[in-house]
Coordinates of C-alpha atoms in Angstrom, one line a residue:
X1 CA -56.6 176.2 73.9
X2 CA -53.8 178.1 71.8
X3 CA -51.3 175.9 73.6
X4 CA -53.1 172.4 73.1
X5 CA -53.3 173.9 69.2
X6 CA -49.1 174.4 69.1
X7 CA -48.8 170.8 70.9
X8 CA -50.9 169.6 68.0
X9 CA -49.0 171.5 65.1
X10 CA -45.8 170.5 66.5
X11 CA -46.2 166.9 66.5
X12 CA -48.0 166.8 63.1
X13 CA -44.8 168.7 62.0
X14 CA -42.5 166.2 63.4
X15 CA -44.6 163.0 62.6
X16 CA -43.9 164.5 58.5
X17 CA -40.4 164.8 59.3
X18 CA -40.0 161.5 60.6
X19 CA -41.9 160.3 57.6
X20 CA -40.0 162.4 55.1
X21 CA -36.5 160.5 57.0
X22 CA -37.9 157.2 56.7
X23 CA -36.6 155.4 53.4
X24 CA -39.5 154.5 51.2
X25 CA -39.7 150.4 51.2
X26 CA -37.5 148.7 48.2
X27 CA -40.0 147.6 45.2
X28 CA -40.7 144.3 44.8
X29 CA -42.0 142.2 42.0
X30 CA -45.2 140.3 42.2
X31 CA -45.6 136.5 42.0
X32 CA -46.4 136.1 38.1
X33 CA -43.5 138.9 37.6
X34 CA -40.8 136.8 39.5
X35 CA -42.2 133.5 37.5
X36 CA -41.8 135.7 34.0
X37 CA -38.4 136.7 34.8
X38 CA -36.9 133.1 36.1
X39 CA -39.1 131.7 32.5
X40 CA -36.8 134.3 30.3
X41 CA -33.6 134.0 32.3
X42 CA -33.7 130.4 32.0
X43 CA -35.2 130.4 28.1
X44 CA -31.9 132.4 27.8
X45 CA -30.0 129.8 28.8
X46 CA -31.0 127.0 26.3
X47 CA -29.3 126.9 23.3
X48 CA -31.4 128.2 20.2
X49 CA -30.9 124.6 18.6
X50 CA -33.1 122.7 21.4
X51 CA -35.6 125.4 21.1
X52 CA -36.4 125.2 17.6
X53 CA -36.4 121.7 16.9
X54 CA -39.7 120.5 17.8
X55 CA -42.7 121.0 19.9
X56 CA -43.9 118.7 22.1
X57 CA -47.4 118.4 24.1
X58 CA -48.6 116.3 26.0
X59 CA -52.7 115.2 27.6
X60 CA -53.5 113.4 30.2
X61 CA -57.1 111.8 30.4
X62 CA -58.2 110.1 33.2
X63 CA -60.8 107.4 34.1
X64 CA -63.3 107.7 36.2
X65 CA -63.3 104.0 37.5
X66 CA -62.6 104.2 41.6
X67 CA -59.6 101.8 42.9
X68 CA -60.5 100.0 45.8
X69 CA -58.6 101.1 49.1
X70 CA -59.3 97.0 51.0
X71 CA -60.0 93.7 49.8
X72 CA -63.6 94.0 51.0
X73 CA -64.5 97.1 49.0
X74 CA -63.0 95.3 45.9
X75 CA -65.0 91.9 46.8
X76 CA -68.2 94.1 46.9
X77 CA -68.0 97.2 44.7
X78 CA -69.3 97.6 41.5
X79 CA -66.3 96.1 40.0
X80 CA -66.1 93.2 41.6
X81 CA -65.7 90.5 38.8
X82 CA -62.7 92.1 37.6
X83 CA -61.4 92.7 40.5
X84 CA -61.7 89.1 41.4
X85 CA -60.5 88.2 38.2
X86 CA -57.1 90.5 38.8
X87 CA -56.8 88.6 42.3
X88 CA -57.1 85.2 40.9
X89 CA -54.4 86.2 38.2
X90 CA -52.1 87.2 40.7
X91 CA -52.8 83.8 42.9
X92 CA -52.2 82.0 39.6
X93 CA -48.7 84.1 39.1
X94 CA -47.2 83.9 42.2
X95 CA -48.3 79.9 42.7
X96 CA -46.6 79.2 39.1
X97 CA -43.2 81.2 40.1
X98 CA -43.4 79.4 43.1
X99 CA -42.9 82.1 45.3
X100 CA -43.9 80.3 48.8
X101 CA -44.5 77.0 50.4
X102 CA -47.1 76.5 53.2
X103 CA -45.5 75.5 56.0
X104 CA -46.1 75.6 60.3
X105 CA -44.9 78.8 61.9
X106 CA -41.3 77.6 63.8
X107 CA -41.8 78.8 67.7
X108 CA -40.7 82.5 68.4
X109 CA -41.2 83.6 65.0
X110 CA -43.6 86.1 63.7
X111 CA -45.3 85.9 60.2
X112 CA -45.4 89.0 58.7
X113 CA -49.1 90.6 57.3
X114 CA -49.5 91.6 53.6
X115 CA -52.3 94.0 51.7
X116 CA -53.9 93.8 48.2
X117 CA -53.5 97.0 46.3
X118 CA -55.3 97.5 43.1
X119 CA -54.6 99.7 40.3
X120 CA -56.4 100.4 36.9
X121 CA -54.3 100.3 34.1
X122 CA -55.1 103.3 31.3
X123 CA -54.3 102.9 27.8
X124 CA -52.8 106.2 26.0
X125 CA -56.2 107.6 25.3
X126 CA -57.3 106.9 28.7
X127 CA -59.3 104.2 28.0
X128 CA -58.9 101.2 30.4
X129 CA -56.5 98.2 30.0
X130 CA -57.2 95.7 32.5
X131 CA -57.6 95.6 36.2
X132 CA -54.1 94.5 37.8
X133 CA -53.9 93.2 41.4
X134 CA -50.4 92.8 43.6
X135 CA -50.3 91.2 46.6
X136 CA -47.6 93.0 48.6
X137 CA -46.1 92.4 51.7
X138 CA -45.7 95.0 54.7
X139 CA -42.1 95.3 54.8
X140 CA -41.9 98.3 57.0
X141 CA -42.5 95.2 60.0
X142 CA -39.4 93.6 59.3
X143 CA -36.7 93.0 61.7
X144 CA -33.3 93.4 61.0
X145 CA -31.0 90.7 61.6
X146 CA -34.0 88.1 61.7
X147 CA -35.8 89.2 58.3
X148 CA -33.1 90.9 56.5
X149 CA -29.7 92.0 57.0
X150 CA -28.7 94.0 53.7
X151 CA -31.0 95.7 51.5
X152 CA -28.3 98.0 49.0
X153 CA -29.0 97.5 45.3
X154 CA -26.9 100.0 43.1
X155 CA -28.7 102.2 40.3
X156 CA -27.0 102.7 37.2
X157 CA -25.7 106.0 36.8
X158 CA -26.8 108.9 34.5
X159 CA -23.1 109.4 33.1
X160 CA -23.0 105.9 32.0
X161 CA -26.6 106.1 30.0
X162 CA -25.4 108.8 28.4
X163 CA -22.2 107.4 27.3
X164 CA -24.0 104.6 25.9
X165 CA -26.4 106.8 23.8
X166 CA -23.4 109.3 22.2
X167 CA -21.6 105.6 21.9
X168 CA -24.0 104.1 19.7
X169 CA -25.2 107.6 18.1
X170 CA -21.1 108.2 16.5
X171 CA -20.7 104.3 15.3
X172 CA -24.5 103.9 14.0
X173 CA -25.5 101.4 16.6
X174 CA -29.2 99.7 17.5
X175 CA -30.2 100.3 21.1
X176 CA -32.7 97.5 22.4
X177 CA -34.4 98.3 25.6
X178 CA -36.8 95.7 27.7
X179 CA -38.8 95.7 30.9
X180 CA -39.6 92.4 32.7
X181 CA -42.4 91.9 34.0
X182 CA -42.8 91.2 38.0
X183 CA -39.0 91.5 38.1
X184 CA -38.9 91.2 41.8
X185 CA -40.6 88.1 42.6
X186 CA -37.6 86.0 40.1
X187 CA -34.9 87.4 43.3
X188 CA -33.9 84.4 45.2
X189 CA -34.3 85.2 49.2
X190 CA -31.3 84.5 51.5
X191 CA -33.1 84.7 55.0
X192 CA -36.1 82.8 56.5
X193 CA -39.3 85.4 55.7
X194 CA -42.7 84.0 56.6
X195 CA -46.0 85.4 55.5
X196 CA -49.5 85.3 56.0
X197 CA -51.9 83.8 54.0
X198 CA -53.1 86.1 51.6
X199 CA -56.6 87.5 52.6
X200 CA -59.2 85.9 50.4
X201 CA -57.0 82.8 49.7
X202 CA -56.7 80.7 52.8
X203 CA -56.9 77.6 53.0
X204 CA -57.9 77.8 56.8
X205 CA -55.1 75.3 58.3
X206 CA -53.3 77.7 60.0
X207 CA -50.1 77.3 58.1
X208 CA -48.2 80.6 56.6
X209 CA -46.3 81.4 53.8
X210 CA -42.4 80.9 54.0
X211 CA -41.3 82.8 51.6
X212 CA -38.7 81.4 48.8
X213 CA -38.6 84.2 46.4
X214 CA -38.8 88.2 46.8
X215 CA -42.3 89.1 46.7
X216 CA -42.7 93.6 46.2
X217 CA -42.9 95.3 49.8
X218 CA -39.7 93.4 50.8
X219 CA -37.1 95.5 51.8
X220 CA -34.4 93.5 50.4
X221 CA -36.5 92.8 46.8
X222 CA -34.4 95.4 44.8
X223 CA -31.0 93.7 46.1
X224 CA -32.4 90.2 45.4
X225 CA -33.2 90.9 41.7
X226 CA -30.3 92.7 41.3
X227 CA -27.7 89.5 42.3
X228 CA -29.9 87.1 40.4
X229 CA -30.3 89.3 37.1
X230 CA -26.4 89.7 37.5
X231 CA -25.5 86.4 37.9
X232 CA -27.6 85.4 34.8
X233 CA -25.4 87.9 33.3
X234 CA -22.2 86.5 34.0
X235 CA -23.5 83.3 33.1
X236 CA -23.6 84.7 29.6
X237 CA -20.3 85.8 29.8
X238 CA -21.0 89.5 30.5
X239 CA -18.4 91.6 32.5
X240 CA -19.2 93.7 35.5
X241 CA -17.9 97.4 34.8
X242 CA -16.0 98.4 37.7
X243 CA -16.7 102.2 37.0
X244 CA -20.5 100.9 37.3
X245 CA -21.7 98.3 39.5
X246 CA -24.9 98.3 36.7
X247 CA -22.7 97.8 33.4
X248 CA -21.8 94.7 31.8
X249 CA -19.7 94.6 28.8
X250 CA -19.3 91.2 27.0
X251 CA -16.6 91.1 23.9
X252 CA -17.2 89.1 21.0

């Protein structure tokens, strides 16, 4: 017994030691700690002038009208008229840009499936604008070399928006900005692209879509309306930057 006691003792005496050696674990801030400290390190390094000048806020409110995920949950929900309604608008759009011709599917081609997607367009307040309906094609089933062979379209670059803001901030110039609307279906298609009739909207001959503008899903849309908006450009005498593939400077 005495010796089972001085087995004991001993190892409770060098089970402290070991403890007592062992360095104690380095101290590390919590979660919301780290988050305060990156906040005040970076609120450090904004200049006092951006920090005082205003206050901005911003709320988001959101409707509680459901967007159909399929053509038949949009042709039978609770929303149905103005779904239809969206649909026939788009029909009516894409028949008066003239974005296809029906024709017969050549031999050892494949026409390519599309999808309605719907989307409910919110005012500021969150009230509701109108229903909007796109047809869009499935792009991700194109082939390349048959369907499409480049698909680059530059962006303009963030050191060239920024010249033209300080430009016209020093000489007191007006800066106009504009969005067109359905930009991509006015691009002018190189290749042979044929389509499926849109669900909803065929006319049951069999015939398919051939394609002679961009329509959105295209993965050579952005390109497309990127050479015709350029073109229409030059046509007005504008200049292509050669710093930036997306400037055009016209001297008058």
């Amino acid at each position: 017994i005495e010796r089972e006691k001085t087995k004991s003792v001993s190892q409770s005496d060098d089970s402290s030691e070991s403890e007592e050696d062992e360095e104690p674990p380095p101290h590390r801030p919590s979660i919301n700690t780290q988050q305060r400290l990156l906040r005040d390190r970076i609120q450090l390094q904004v200049p006092y002038r951006y920090r005082s000048d205003y206050v901005m806020s911003s709320t988001s409110i959101q409707h509680d009208i459901a967007e159909p995920e399929s053509f038949s949950e949009a042709t039978t929900g609770v929303n149905s008229k103005e779904w239809k309604r969206a649909m026939e608008n788009e029909i009516a759009s894409l028949a008066e840009n003239q974005t296809w011709s029906l024709v017969n599917l050549p031999e050892g081609r494949k026409a390519i499936q599309n999808k309605w997607i719907y989307k409910v367009k919110s005012n500021p307040d969150g009230s509701v604008d109108k229903f909007k309906a796109r047809l869009v094609i499935k792009g991700f089933s194109q082939r390349e070399g048959i369907d499409y062979s480049q698909t680059f379209s530059p962006v303009a670059k963030s050191a060239t928006i920024r010249s033209i803001i300080a430009l016209a901030a020093s000489e007191k110039m007006s800066l106009m900005q504009f969005d067109v609307s359905t930009a991509f279906l006015y691009g002018e298609l190189e290749e042979d692209i044929y389509m499926v009739q849109p669900e909803g909207y065929a006319d049951d001959s069999g015939r398919v879509c051939k394609l002679k503008k961009s329509l959105y899903g295209l993965k050579q849309a952005s390109r497309c309306w990127n050479n015709r908006f350029g073109s229409f450009l030059i046509s007005l005498g504008f200049k292509r930057s050669e710093a930036d593939p997306c400037l055009f400077i016209r001297v008058k």
